[in-house]
XYZ file of C-alpha atoms in Angstrom:
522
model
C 17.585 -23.404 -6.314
C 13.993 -23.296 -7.163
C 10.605 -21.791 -5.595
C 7.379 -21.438 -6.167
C 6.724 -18.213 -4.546
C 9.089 -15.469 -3.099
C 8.490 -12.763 -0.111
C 11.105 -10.543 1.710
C 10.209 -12.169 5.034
C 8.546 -15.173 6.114
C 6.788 -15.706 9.200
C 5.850 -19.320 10.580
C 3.354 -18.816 13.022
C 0.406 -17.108 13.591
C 0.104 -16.266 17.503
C 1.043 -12.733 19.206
C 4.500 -13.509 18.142
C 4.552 -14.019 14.933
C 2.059 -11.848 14.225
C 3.687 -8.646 15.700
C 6.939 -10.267 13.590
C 4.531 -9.595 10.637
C 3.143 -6.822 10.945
C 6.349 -4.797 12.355
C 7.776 -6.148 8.815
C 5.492 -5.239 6.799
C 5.254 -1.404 8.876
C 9.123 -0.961 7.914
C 8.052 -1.545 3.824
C 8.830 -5.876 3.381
C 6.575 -8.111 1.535
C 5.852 -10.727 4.255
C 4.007 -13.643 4.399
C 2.652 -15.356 7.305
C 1.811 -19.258 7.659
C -0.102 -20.948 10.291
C -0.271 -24.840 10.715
C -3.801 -24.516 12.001
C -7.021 -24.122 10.187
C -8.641 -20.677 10.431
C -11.159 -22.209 12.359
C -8.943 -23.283 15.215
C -6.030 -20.589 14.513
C -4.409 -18.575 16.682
C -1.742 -20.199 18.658
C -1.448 -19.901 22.649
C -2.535 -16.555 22.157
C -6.576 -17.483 21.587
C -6.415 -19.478 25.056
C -4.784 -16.217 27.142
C -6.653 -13.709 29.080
C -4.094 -11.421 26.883
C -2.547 -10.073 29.842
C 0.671 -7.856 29.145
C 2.866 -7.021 32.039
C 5.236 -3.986 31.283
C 6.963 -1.225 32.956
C 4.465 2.039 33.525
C 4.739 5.021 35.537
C 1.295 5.161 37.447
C -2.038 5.403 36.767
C -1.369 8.386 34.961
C 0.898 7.110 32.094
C -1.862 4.281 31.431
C -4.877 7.063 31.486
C -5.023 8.218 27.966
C -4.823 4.751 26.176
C -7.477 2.755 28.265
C -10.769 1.578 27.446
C -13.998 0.542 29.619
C -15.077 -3.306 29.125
C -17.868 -2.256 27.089
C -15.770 -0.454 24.648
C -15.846 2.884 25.364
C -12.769 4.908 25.299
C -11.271 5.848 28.627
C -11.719 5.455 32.454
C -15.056 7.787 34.330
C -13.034 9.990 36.798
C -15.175 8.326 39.749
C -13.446 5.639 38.769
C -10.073 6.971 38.207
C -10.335 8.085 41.357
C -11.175 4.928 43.497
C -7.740 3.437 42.123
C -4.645 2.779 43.812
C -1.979 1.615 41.590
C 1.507 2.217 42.222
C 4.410 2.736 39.451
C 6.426 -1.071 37.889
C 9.623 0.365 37.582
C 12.219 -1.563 35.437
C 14.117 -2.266 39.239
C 10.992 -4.038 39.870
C 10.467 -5.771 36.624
C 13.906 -7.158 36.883
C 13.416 -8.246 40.600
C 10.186 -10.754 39.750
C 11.944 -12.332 36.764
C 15.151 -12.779 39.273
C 13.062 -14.120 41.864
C 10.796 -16.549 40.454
C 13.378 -17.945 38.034
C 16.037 -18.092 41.031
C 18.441 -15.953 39.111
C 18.439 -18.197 36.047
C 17.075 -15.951 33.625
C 19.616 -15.030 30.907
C 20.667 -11.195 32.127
C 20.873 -9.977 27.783
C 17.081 -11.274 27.580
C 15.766 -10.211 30.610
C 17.382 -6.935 29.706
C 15.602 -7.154 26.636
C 12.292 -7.658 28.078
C 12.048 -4.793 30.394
C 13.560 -2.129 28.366
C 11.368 -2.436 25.341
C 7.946 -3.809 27.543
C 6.374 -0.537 27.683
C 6.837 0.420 23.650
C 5.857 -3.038 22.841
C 2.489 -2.338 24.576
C 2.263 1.083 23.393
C 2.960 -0.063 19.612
C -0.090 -2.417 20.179
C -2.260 0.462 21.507
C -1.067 2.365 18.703
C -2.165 0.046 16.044
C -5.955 -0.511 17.646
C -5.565 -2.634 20.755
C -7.994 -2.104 23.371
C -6.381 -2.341 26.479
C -8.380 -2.143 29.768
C -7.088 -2.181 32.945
C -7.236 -5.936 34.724
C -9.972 -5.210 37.593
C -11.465 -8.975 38.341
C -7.885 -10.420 37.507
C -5.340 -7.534 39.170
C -7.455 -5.489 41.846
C -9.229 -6.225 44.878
C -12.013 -3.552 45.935
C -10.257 -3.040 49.938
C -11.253 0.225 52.114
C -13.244 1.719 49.228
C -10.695 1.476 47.054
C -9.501 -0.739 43.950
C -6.142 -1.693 44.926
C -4.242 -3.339 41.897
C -1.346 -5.894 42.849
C 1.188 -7.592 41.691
C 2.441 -5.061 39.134
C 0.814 -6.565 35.888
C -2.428 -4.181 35.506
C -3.720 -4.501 31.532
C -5.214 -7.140 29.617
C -6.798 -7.098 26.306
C -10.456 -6.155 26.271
C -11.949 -9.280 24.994
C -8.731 -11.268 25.623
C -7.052 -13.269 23.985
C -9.827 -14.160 21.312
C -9.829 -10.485 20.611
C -6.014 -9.943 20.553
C -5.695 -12.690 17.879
C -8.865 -10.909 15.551
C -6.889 -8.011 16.155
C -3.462 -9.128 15.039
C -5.169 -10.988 12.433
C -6.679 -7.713 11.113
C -3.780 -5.734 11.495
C -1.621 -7.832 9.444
C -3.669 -7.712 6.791
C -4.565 -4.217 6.895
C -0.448 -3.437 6.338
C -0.156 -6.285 3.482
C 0.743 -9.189 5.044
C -0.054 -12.535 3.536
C -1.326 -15.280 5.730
C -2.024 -18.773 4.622
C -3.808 -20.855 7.182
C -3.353 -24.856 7.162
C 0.143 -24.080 5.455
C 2.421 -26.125 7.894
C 5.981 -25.526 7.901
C 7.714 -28.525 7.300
C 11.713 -27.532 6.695
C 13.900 -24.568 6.462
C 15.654 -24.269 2.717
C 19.546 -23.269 3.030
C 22.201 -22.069 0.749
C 24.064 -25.346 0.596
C 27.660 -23.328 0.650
C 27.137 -20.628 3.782
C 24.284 -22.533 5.319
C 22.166 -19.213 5.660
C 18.389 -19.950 5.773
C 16.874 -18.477 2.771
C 13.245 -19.481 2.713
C 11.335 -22.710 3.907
C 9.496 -25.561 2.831
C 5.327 -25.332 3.399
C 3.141 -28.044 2.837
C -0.321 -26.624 1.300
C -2.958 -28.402 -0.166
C -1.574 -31.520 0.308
C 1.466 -29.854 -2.004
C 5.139 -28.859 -1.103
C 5.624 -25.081 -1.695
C 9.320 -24.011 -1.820
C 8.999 -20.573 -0.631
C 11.919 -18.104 -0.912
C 12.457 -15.786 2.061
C 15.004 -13.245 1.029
C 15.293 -11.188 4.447
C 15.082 -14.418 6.410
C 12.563 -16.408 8.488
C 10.969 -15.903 11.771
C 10.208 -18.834 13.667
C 7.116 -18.308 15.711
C 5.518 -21.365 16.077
C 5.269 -22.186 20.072
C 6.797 -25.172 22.007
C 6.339 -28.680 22.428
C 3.518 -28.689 25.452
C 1.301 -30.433 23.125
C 3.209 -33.805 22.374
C 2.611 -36.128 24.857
C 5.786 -37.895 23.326
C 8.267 -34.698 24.034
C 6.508 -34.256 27.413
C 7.386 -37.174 28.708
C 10.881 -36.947 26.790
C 12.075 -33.647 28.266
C 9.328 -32.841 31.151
C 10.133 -36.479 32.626
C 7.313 -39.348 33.318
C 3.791 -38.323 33.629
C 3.888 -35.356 32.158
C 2.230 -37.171 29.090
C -0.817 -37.001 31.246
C -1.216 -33.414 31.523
C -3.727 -31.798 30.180
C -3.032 -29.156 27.282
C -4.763 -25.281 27.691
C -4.177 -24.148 24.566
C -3.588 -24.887 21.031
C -2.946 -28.693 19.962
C -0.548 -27.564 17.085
C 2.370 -26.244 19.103
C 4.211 -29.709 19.063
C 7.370 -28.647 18.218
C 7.823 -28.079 14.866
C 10.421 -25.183 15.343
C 12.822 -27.460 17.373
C 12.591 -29.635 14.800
C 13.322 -27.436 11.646
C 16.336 -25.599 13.861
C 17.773 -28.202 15.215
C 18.872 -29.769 11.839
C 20.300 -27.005 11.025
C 22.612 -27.085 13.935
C 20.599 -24.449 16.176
C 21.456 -24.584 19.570
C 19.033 -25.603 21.966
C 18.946 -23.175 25.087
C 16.717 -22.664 28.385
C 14.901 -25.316 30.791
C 14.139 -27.980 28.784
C 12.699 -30.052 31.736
C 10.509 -26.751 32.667
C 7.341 -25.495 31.696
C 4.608 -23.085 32.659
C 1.586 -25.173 34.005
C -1.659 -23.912 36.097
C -4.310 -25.485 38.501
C -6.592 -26.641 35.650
C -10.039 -27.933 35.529
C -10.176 -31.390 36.078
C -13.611 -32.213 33.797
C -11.318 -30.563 30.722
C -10.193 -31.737 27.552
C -6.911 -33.284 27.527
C -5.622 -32.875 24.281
C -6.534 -29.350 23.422
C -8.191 -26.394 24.878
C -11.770 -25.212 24.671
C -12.367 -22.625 21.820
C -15.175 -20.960 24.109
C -14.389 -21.210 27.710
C -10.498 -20.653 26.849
C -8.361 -19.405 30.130
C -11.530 -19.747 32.338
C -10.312 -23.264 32.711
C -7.581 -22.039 35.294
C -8.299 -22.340 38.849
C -6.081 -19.521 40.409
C -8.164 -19.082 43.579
C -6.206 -21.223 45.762
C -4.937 -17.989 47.607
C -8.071 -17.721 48.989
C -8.769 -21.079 50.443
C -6.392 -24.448 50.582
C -5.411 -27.254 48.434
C -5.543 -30.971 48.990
C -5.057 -34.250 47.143
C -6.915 -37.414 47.221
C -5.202 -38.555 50.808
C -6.480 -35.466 52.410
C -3.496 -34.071 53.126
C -2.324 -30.081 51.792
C 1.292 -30.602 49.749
C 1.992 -26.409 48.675
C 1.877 -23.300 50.818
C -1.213 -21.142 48.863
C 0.567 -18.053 49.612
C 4.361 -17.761 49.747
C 3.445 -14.919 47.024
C 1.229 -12.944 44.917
C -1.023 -15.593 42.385
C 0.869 -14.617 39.554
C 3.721 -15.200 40.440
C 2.901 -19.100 41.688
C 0.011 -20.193 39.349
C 2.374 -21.005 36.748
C 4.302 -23.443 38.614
C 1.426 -25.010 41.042
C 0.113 -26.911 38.289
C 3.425 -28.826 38.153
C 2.864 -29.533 41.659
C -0.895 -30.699 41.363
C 0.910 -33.236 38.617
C 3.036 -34.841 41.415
C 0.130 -35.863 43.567
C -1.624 -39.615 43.358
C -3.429 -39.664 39.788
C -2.565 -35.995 39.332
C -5.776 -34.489 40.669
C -6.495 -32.174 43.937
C -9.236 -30.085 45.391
C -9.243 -26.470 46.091
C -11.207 -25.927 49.328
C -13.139 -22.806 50.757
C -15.702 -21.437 53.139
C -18.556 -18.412 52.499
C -15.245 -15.796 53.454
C -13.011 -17.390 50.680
C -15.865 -18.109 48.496
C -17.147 -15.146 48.015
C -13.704 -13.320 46.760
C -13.293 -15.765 43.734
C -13.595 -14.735 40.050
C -16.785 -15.892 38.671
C -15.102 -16.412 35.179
C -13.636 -19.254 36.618
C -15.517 -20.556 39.311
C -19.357 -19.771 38.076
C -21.494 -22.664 37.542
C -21.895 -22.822 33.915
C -18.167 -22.676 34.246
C -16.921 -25.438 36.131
C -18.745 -27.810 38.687
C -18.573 -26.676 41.879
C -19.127 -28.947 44.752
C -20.819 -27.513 47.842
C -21.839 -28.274 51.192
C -23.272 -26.608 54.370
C -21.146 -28.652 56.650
C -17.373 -29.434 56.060
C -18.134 -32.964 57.303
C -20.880 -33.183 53.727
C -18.356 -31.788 51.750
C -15.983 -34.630 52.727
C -18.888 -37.386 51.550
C -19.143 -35.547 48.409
C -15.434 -35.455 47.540
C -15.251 -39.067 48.744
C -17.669 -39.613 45.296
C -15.012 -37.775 43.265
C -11.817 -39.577 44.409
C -10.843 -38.897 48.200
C -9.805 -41.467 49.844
C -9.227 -40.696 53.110
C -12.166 -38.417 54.888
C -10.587 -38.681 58.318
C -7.753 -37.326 57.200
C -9.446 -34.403 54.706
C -11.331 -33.031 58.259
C -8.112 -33.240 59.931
C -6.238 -31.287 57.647
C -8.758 -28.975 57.674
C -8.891 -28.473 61.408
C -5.285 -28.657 62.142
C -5.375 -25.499 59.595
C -7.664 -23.755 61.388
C -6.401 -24.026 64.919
C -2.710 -22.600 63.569
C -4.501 -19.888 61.564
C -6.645 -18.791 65.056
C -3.370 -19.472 66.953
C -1.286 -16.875 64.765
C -4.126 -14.239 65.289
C -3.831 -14.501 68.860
C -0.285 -13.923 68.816
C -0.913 -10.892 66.082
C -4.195 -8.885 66.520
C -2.643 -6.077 64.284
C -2.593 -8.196 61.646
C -5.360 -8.011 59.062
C -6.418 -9.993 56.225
C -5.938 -8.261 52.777
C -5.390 -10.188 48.975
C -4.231 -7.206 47.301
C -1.112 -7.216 49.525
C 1.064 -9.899 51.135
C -0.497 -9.737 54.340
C 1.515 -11.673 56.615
C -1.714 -13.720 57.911
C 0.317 -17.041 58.173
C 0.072 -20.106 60.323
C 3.524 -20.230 61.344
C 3.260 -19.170 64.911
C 4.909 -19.783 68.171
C 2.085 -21.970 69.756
C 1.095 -23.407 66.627
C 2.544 -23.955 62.803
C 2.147 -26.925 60.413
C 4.778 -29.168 58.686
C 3.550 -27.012 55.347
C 2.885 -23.305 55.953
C 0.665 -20.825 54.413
C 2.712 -17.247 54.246
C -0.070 -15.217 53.665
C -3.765 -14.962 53.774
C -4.647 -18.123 56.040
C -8.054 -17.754 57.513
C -9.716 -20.151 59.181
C -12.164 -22.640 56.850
C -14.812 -22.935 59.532
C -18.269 -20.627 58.012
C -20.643 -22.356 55.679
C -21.401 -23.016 52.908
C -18.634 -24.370 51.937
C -17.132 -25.276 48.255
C -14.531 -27.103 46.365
C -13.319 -27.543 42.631
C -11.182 -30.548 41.544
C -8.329 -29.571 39.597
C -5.767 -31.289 37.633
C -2.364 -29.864 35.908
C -2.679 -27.895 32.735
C 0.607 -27.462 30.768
C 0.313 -24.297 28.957
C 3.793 -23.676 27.317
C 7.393 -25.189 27.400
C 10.566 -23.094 28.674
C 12.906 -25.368 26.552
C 13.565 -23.466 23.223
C 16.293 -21.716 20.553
C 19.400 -19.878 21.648
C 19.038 -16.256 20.443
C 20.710 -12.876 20.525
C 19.295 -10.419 21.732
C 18.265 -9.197 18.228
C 16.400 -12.121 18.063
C 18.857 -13.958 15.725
C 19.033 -18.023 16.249
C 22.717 -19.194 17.252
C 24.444 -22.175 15.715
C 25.636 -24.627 18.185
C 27.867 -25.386 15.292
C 29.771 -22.044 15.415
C 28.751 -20.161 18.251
C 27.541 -17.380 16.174
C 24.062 -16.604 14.439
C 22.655 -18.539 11.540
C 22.043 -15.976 9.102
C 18.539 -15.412 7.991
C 16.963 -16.939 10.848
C 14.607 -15.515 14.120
C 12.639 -16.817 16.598
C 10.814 -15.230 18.743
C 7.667 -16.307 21.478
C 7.602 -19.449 23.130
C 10.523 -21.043 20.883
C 12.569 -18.508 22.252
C 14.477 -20.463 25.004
C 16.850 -18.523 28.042
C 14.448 -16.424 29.944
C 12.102 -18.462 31.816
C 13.303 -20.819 34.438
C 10.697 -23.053 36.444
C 8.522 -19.992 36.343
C 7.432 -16.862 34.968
C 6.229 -13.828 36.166
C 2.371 -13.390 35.337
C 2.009 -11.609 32.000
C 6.052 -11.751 30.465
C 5.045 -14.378 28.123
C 3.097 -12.220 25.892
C 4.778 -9.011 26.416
C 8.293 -10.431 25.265
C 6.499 -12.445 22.191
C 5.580 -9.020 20.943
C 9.144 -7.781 21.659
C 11.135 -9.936 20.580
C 8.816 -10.381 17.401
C 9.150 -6.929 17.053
C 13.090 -6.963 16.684
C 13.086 -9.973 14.377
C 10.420 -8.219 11.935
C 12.675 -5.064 12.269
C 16.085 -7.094 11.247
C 14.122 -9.521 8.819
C 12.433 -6.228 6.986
C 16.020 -4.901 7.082
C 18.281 -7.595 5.808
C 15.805 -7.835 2.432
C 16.094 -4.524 1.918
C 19.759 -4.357 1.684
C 20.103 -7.886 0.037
């Protein structure tokens, strides 16, 4: 069997994933090499596009303190500010509960396991190594009673996001040795034609086939299918070839591919997929290099969504935004030509994030009357004004009808508040749970939004050492990992806010350690 080159591990695929893969490798003494399908110039997987938020296990504010920087840089939190927070403890009991909840019990038990028990080290190896992790204030924390009251139990994000957590990986890597070879696809994985064991793979560079010997093993890194309209439609169902992509336009499922004919077994919700309230005047093919996640539209708690008929179709706030904003984009997809408009007054307004809803961000549409806004949304698609102010009043009589029946009620976004329309006088055919306030004080402002797919569930069946089963055999195929958005099992239908990164570095983590390991004692 010949090759052209030979490394103790090989890594395909250059996001968080395959990156910590690397890097944990090459820490524990392997040579390791690292390809990318993309150019430099448009590298870095999923991972560019994130706001490189990491949600893991932490016991206060206090077991945070020491590692956290200010936005600007500097090292650690003033103690005015320290002292202004209120953050309370994510046990692993509450990890476990989200995951359980928003995937309705689906999630594989061995990887959710896997996830939570190792979330905190994972983020503390990435501190460790350089990371600058601040704590998610405009994201994660609403500034209520003089306080900044952090929700939702994911609190840190990288500093610069995800541009900066790929630099850093990037820079990492190469600071422990690691090869990486950009615009090196990945086109097969080579096998030992007798046990069937992967033992390197097949990378097309320079317009050459390199056979490149792995003798630890491969890690497969190399994202999902979200960006082939083709599989889309295959596995999503019809329409979904419409959707618009967030992120990287090489994650087409090459890894599926390359598995699969080796008999891999293909695991998890193939017809699911994490998808957001996206930008309507976006790209559709690929995501924007500069604006990245400020694309997503996760405001919607704040205010109401409705589609071209001018009716509402999803309660804003049967929970927290990050645990829904993966799944509403799915929903926006379902509505007549897969558009809708998120809707607020001066209250709702003035709470968004202004990295996604500034000006030079997205086009806002505004209006000092609710009955202008509905003329200027007729120019963008609606079809149906009557309807639109309807909607729009028939909210706002159940919202003033609940507060009648509840005085002691009081609006808050950092908690669920229990500020519904589902009263006893009043309640609509679809409810908001929480935080419904009347849309009656101008201005007033919508954003048209469409569906943005950002990554598929559907991936590889793996232990939970990260090792890829054969649906041939029922047990691993030796010399082969996957780990990040290949990895199929754990997400069902939805995610909670934040897992997707922390359990790529995880789960690349174990696979670097058991690659690194199986070429030293080969």
């Amino acid at each position: 069997m010949g090759f052209h080159e030979s490394y103790d591990v090989v890594v395909v695929g250059g996001g968080n994933a395959g990156f910590s893969a690397a890097t944990t490798a090459a820490q524990a003494g392997a040579d390791v090499l690292l390809v990318e399908k993309a150019p430099l110039e448009d590298a870095g997987g999923n991972t560019f596009y994130t706001a490189a938020a990491f949600r893991c296990c932490f016991d206060g504010l206090p077991d945070l303190l020491p590692y956290l920087f200010q936005a600007d840089g500097t090292k650690g939190l003033p103690q005015d500010l320290a002292d202004k927070i209120e953050m309370t403890p994510y046990t692993k009991t509450d990890f476990h509960n989200d995951i359980n909840r928003v995937t309705k019990g689906r999630a594989d038990p061995a990887l959710a396991d896997v996830l939570v028990n190792n979330s905190r080290e994972a983020v503390q190896w990435l501190m460790d190594n350089g990371a600058r992790f601040v704590l998610s204030f405009n994201r994660q924390a609403y500034f209520v009673d003089r306080k900044y009251k952090f929700w939702g139990g994911m609190v840190l994000s990288m500093a610069g996001q995800g541009k900066e957590l790929f630099e850093f990986h990037l820079k990492t890597a190469r600071e422990h040795g690691v090869v990486v070879q950009f615009s090196s696809p990945a086109v097969d994985l080579i096998t030992d034609p007798m046990t069937n064991e992967v033992v390197g793979v097949n990378v097309l560079r320079d317009g050459k086939m390199t056979a490149i010997r792995a003798k630890g093993g491969v890690i497969l890194a190399c994202g999902g299918f979200q960006s082939s309209p083709a599989l889309r439609a295959q596995y999503l169902g019809p329409g979904w070839d419409l959707a618009h992509v967030r992120g990287s336009k090489y994650n087409t499922g090459d890894g599926h591919a390359m598995a699969k004919k080796l008999g891999a077994r293909l695991e998890g919700n193939y017809s699911g997929c994490h998808s957001v309230a996206w930008d309507a005047n976006s790209s559709r093919a690929k995501g924007n290099r500069v604006l990245t996640n400020q694309y997503t539209k996760s405001g919607y708690p704040l205010g109401v969504m409705v589609n071209i008929d001018g009716k509402r179709f999803v309660d804003e706030g049967f929970d927290l935004r990050n645990f829904t904003y993966a799944i509403f984009g799915k929903e926006i997809l379902k509505q007549p030509q897969g558009i809708a408009f998120q809707i607020w007054d001066a209250n709702g307004s003035g709470l968004l994030r202004k990295e996604e809803y500034a000006d030079d961000v997205t086009t806002n549409l505004r209006a000092e009357t609710l009955d202008q806004l509905a003329d200027i949304l007729v120019t963008k698609g609606l079809k149906d004004k009557t309807r639109f102010l309807e909607t729009i009043a028939d909210f706002n009589e159940a919202c003033k009808a609940f507060q009648r029946e509840h005085p002691e009620r009081k609006f808050d976004p950092s908690v669920k508040d229990g500020m519904s329309t589902q009263g006893a006088e009043r309640s609509l055919d679809i409810g908001k749970s929480n935080w419904a306030m009347p849309i009656e004080r101008g201005p007033f402002q919508a954003v048209e939004v469409t569906c943005g797919i950002t990554f598929t569930f559907g991936g590889l069946a793996v232990t939970s050492e990260a090792e890829v089963l054969s649906d041939l055999t029922g047990s691993k195929v030796e010399g082969l990992w996957c780990a990040g958005e290949l990895l199929g099992g754990l997400f069902w239908d939805n995610y909670p806010g934040g897992s997707g990164l922390t359990m790529g570095t995880v789960m690349g983590r174990i696979a670097g350690k058991g690659a690194a390991r199986r070429a030293k004692n080969s």
